[in-house]
Amino acid sequence: MNRGVIHVDESPIPLERWRRYLPTWLKRFLPIRGGRAEDHHGKGMFGFTVFLLSESIVFLSFIFTYVALRLTHSQNWLSPGISGPELSTFVIISTVVLLSSSFVIQRAENALQRNQINKFRWLWLMTICMGTYFLIGQGIEWSNLDFGLSTGLVGSTFYVLTGFHGLHVLAGVIFQIIMLVRSFIPDNYNKGHFGASATTLFWHFVDIVWVFLFSLLYLW
Amino acid sequence: MESITRDQDSPTSQNEPENKWRRYFSFSTDHKVIGVQYMVMSFLFFLVGGLLAMLIRAELITPASNVVDRPLYNGLFTLHGTIMIFLWIIPFNAGISNYLVPLMLGARDMAFPLLNAISFWMIPPGGILLLSSFLLPNGTAQSGWWSYPPISLQIPPGQPINGEFIWIVSLVIIGISSIIGAVNFVTTIFWMRAPGMTFFRMPVFVWSVLSAQLLQLVNLPSLTGALILLLFDLSLGTQFFKPLENGDPIIYQHLFWFYSHPAVYIMALPAFGIFAEVLPAFSRNPLFGYRSLAVASLGIVVVSIFVWVHHMFTSATPSWMRMLFMVTSMLVAVPTGVKAFGWTATIWKSKLHLETPMLFAMGGAAMFLLGGVTGVMLAAVPFDIHVHNTYFIVGHFHYIVFNTITMAIFAAIYFWFPKITGRMYAEGWGKLHFWLTFIGANLTFFPMLPLGLQGMVRRISSYDPRYQGWNVVASLGGFLLGVSILPFIANIVGSLLYGTRAVNNPWHATGLEWTTTSPPPQDNFEQIPVVKRPPYDYGDPKYSVIEPPDYHQQEN
């Protein structure tokens, strides 16, 4: 006897009433009535956003550690004879380049949505260059600092925070390179579309994190 | 030529019946295979963790330290806790959720099957890495499963690869696997539901999984972050948690408990979900207060994010923080109380069918009462300061993690065994397993409560002789608990080989997973079901079964 038959009666769908008041983008993002399994792009972007949420908690735990340590050790934060990370023109340029690359990558993704594949490739290449510039800049900055990883709390926190962020930038650049290569392989075009959207989202995430890290490390 | 061979190969390689067991040893992306892999693997780790517990109880049967030396004893309780939490309960929950969630939602698979397989295959290397630290000259990590600095940073010099290092690395691996799994679960529950399966038509088990995985997403990364910083402190010379070099070990405690207290709910929520599936099925009643039970899961999520400081009441926590977190910790009792009342009201005045899953579910739910009440006691600052670091704590959390959660896990194994394997288990062996477990568990963990009130400190291998009486009881109970696993293994293995064939829905339960064959076909459902009814309509006279169903009837 198959109990599957119990699911055939009609009854009003709960939640139907307040579903009406949700904005369209939220309805797209949070399918409420089920039956959206075939929307691979939407599903993928949802999953990736959820992943970024948990990724941001790792950053938050580092930032929490930094803030807590700095608040309790504001007097002896810097060991004698050591200056903290300085807000040089170099750092500012790097930051401006990284933040503006968010606009570039968004335009690239929009171009991809409109099937303007050449425009996408050029803008995408530009983002790769900007990200690489930031990474090289960070490397140069690291090599010029007069403190190391184990030089007091300032060294521990600075290198771990910027290093962890730098790893994310590196990952973003690698994703971008993969997507650029993929855009030349016709069979991968559909997969590449999701990858490009996810990379764009990731890149925005990396940039937003940098805004917080920059303010904490250089402006505090 | 190539395409011809591929056409000939593909049907046999997918559906060859005699090769079926091999699927469970392959890198399969089928959620059912991965679910079984998770469950079997975590059960093996459960046996290892149980053996370590046997050694601990053997050591504690006499007041003197005479069975193992002290470093090994430290390693034993460290790895016992680590294995039971990170390699038994959490992976097992991931496994049973993996198996059931797509079936319950009417989906063909998880949202990201490949990612699902990856997150499973990260765990065995992590677990084996953890166990391999027994082979190191200085043994395993010895600072407890919480691994507080500065104790965890006190390692012999000149040993870059030590037990603590391995402990941290394996936990980071297992943690990343859990985060990937959580992303997958949350996406599956939001996106893979069959048409018409609205949120308030999902079984409470799915709500529980959703809540537990949301907690994994929000809280687990803080543990990962803390462990990364601890690893840097340990091996790269940073100073985050080193008190002698301006670091602050309390920060580690904050980050650690921000995950590790909610981890209790990550483990317990699926157990609550299992109760909500098993109790209605065997009392033939609709689940009482379905919506409140579903929402209570989310309530537990919200409240439990704000409770972690109650582990640090004795860590120089300022008074305002103690007050605040005392209140929030006690607040958890509200949604959990809603759940307990829901279960009670479900079985109220009904004719109970005391099959093995029901016994385990009722036993677990009843024991949760004691675990929960002692938890509320511990949330009170004055009481917590009194019993801090005593066996009262040990008794409390074992009432939760063993007497509630592990019992629920066994209930789940027996309840869904026919669905997963297509065979019935032997009822007599199951009942024997239940009674041995129930008696053994209470004999083991109840004595810890009076021991703690009398002041016996935990994590010690020798103690004042006046504590011996209760310790002997606990140890004998622990050995009984060890023995109790034998009828279970015999039952599972015997039933797999010789059990009667199970019908699609042996319990006449109402979930979607029972509408497909046992075991389910490759794609779960012949046709994706369209859901138009809420779950748990046992009360509908058209479908309720008054007489005990014939569990062993053949499929016609």
CSV table of C-alpha atoms in Angstrom, one decimal, chain B residues 76-262:
chain,number,residue,atom,x,y,z
B,76,LEU,CA,42.6,10.2,26.4
B,77,PHE,CA,40.0,12.8,27.6
B,78,THR,CA,41.2,15.3,25.0
B,79,LEU,CA,40.7,12.9,22.1
B,80,HIS,CA,37.6,11.3,23.6
B,81,GLY,CA,35.8,14.7,23.6
B,82,THR,CA,37.2,15.7,20.2
B,83,ILE,CA,36.2,12.5,18.6
B,84,MET,CA,32.8,12.3,20.0
B,85,ILE,CA,31.9,15.8,19.1
B,86,PHE,CA,33.7,16.4,15.8
B,87,LEU,CA,33.8,12.8,14.4
B,88,TRP,CA,30.8,11.1,15.8
B,89,ILE,CA,27.8,13.4,16.5
B,90,ILE,CA,28.3,16.2,14.0
B,91,PRO,CA,29.3,13.9,11.1
B,92,PHE,CA,26.6,11.5,11.9
B,93,ASN,CA,24.0,14.3,11.9
B,94,ALA,CA,25.4,15.4,8.6
B,95,GLY,CA,25.1,11.9,7.3
B,96,ILE,CA,21.5,11.3,8.4
B,97,SER,CA,20.6,14.8,7.2
B,98,ASN,CA,22.3,14.1,3.9
B,99,TYR,CA,20.3,11.0,3.5
B,100,LEU,CA,16.9,12.3,4.5
B,101,VAL,CA,16.8,16.0,3.6
B,102,PRO,CA,16.5,15.6,-0.2
B,103,LEU,CA,14.0,12.7,0.3
B,104,MET,CA,11.9,14.7,2.7
B,105,LEU,CA,11.9,17.7,0.4
B,106,GLY,CA,11.1,15.7,-2.7
B,107,ALA,CA,14.4,16.5,-4.3
B,108,ARG,CA,16.6,14.4,-6.5
B,109,ASP,CA,19.8,15.3,-4.8
B,110,MET,CA,21.5,17.9,-2.7
B,111,ALA,CA,22.0,21.3,-4.3
B,112,PHE,CA,25.7,20.8,-4.9
B,113,PRO,CA,26.4,17.0,-5.2
B,114,LEU,CA,30.1,17.3,-6.0
B,115,LEU,CA,30.7,19.7,-3.1
B,116,ASN,CA,28.8,17.2,-0.9
B,117,ALA,CA,31.2,14.5,-1.8
B,118,ILE,CA,34.1,16.8,-1.2
B,119,SER,CA,32.9,17.7,2.3
B,120,PHE,CA,32.6,14.1,3.2
B,121,TRP,CA,36.0,13.1,1.9
B,122,MET,CA,37.7,15.7,3.9
B,123,ILE,CA,36.6,14.1,7.2
B,124,PRO,CA,38.4,10.7,7.1
B,125,PRO,CA,41.8,12.3,6.5
B,126,GLY,CA,41.1,14.8,9.2
B,127,GLY,CA,40.1,12.0,11.6
B,128,ILE,CA,42.9,9.7,10.8
B,129,LEU,CA,45.3,12.6,11.1
B,130,LEU,CA,43.9,13.3,14.6
B,131,LEU,CA,44.3,9.6,15.6
B,132,SER,CA,47.8,9.5,14.2
B,133,SER,CA,49.0,11.8,16.9
B,134,PHE,CA,48.9,8.8,19.2
B,135,LEU,CA,52.1,7.7,17.4
B,136,LEU,CA,54.1,10.8,18.1
B,137,PRO,CA,56.9,10.6,20.7
B,138,ASN,CA,55.1,13.1,22.9
B,139,GLY,CA,51.6,11.8,22.3
B,140,THR,CA,48.4,13.6,21.4
B,141,ALA,CA,47.2,17.0,22.4
B,142,GLN,CA,46.7,17.1,26.1
B,143,SER,CA,44.9,20.3,26.8
B,144,GLY,CA,41.3,19.1,26.5
B,145,TRP,CA,39.0,19.5,23.6
B,146,TRP,CA,38.7,23.2,24.3
B,147,SER,CA,42.5,23.6,24.0
B,148,TYR,CA,42.8,26.7,26.0
B,149,PRO,CA,45.9,28.8,25.7
B,150,PRO,CA,48.4,29.1,27.4
B,151,ILE,CA,48.1,25.4,28.4
B,152,SER,CA,47.8,24.4,24.7
B,153,LEU,CA,50.9,26.5,23.9
B,154,GLN,CA,53.1,24.7,26.4
B,155,ILE,CA,54.8,22.3,24.1
B,156,PRO,CA,58.2,20.8,24.3
B,157,PRO,CA,60.7,23.0,22.4
B,158,GLY,CA,62.2,21.8,19.1
B,159,GLN,CA,59.1,19.8,18.1
B,160,PRO,CA,57.4,21.5,15.2
B,161,ILE,CA,55.0,18.6,14.7
B,162,ASN,CA,53.4,17.8,18.0
B,163,GLY,CA,50.1,16.6,19.2
B,164,GLU,CA,48.6,20.0,19.6
B,165,PHE,CA,49.7,21.1,16.1
B,166,ILE,CA,48.0,18.0,14.6
B,167,TRP,CA,44.9,18.5,16.7
B,168,ILE,CA,44.5,22.0,15.4
B,169,VAL,CA,45.2,21.1,11.8
B,170,SER,CA,42.7,18.2,11.8
B,171,LEU,CA,40.1,20.4,13.4
B,172,VAL,CA,40.5,23.1,10.8
B,173,ILE,CA,40.1,20.5,8.1
B,174,ILE,CA,37.0,19.0,9.7
B,175,GLY,CA,35.7,22.5,10.3
B,176,ILE,CA,36.1,23.6,6.7
B,177,SER,CA,34.2,20.4,5.7
B,178,SER,CA,31.4,21.3,8.0
B,179,ILE,CA,31.1,24.8,6.6
B,180,ILE,CA,31.0,23.5,3.0
B,181,GLY,CA,28.4,21.0,4.2
B,182,ALA,CA,26.4,23.8,5.9
B,183,VAL,CA,26.4,25.9,2.7
B,184,ASN,CA,25.1,22.8,0.8
B,185,PHE,CA,22.3,22.0,3.3
B,186,VAL,CA,21.0,25.6,3.6
B,187,THR,CA,21.0,25.9,-0.2
B,188,THR,CA,19.3,22.6,-0.6
B,189,ILE,CA,16.6,23.4,1.9
B,190,PHE,CA,15.9,26.8,0.3
B,191,TRP,CA,16.2,25.7,-3.4
B,192,MET,CA,15.6,22.0,-3.8
B,193,ARG,CA,12.1,21.7,-2.4
B,194,ALA,CA,9.5,20.0,-4.6
B,195,PRO,CA,6.7,22.2,-6.0
B,196,GLY,CA,4.3,23.1,-3.2
B,197,MET,CA,6.7,22.2,-0.4
B,198,THR,CA,6.5,25.5,1.4
B,199,PHE,CA,8.5,26.1,4.5
B,200,PHE,CA,5.5,25.2,6.7
B,201,ARG,CA,5.1,21.9,5.0
B,202,MET,CA,8.6,20.8,5.7
B,203,PRO,CA,9.0,18.1,8.4
B,204,VAL,CA,10.4,19.4,11.7
B,205,PHE,CA,13.5,17.3,11.1
B,206,VAL,CA,14.2,19.6,8.1
B,207,TRP,CA,13.6,22.7,10.1
B,208,SER,CA,16.0,21.3,12.7
B,209,VAL,CA,18.7,20.6,10.1
B,210,LEU,CA,18.2,24.1,8.7
B,211,SER,CA,18.6,25.6,12.1
B,212,ALA,CA,21.6,23.5,13.0
B,213,GLN,CA,23.3,24.3,9.7
B,214,LEU,CA,22.6,28.0,10.0
B,215,LEU,CA,24.4,27.8,13.4
B,216,GLN,CA,27.3,26.1,11.7
B,217,LEU,CA,27.5,28.9,9.1
B,218,VAL,CA,27.4,31.7,11.6
B,219,ASN,CA,29.4,30.3,14.5
B,220,LEU,CA,31.8,27.7,13.2
B,221,PRO,CA,34.0,30.2,11.3
B,222,SER,CA,34.8,31.9,14.7
B,223,LEU,CA,36.3,28.6,15.9
B,224,THR,CA,38.2,28.2,12.6
B,225,GLY,CA,39.5,31.8,13.1
B,226,ALA,CA,40.5,31.1,16.7
B,227,LEU,CA,42.3,27.9,15.7
B,228,ILE,CA,44.2,29.6,12.9
B,229,LEU,CA,45.4,32.2,15.3
B,230,LEU,CA,46.3,29.5,17.9
B,231,LEU,CA,48.2,27.6,15.2
B,232,PHE,CA,50.2,30.8,14.4
B,233,ASP,CA,50.9,31.3,18.1
B,234,LEU,CA,52.0,27.7,18.4
B,235,SER,CA,54.3,27.5,15.4
B,236,LEU,CA,54.9,30.9,13.8
B,237,GLY,CA,55.7,33.0,16.9
B,238,THR,CA,52.7,35.4,16.9
B,239,GLN,CA,51.5,36.6,20.2
B,240,PHE,CA,47.7,36.7,20.1
B,241,PHE,CA,47.0,34.5,23.1
B,242,LYS,CA,50.3,34.5,25.0
B,243,PRO,CA,49.8,36.3,28.3
B,244,LEU,CA,53.5,36.8,28.9
B,245,GLU,CA,53.8,38.7,25.6
B,246,ASN,CA,50.8,41.0,25.9
B,247,GLY,CA,48.5,38.5,24.3
B,248,ASP,CA,45.1,37.7,25.8
B,249,PRO,CA,44.0,34.0,26.3
B,250,ILE,CA,40.5,35.2,27.2
B,251,ILE,CA,40.0,36.3,23.6
B,252,TYR,CA,40.5,32.7,22.6
B,253,GLN,CA,37.8,31.6,25.1
B,254,HIS,CA,35.4,34.1,23.6
B,255,LEU,CA,36.0,32.9,20.0
B,256,PHE,CA,36.1,29.3,21.1
B,257,TRP,CA,32.8,29.3,23.0
B,258,PHE,CA,31.1,31.5,20.4
B,259,TYR,CA,31.2,28.4,18.3
B,260,SER,CA,31.4,25.6,20.9
B,261,HIS,CA,28.4,26.5,22.9
B,262,PRO,CA,26.1,26.7,19.9
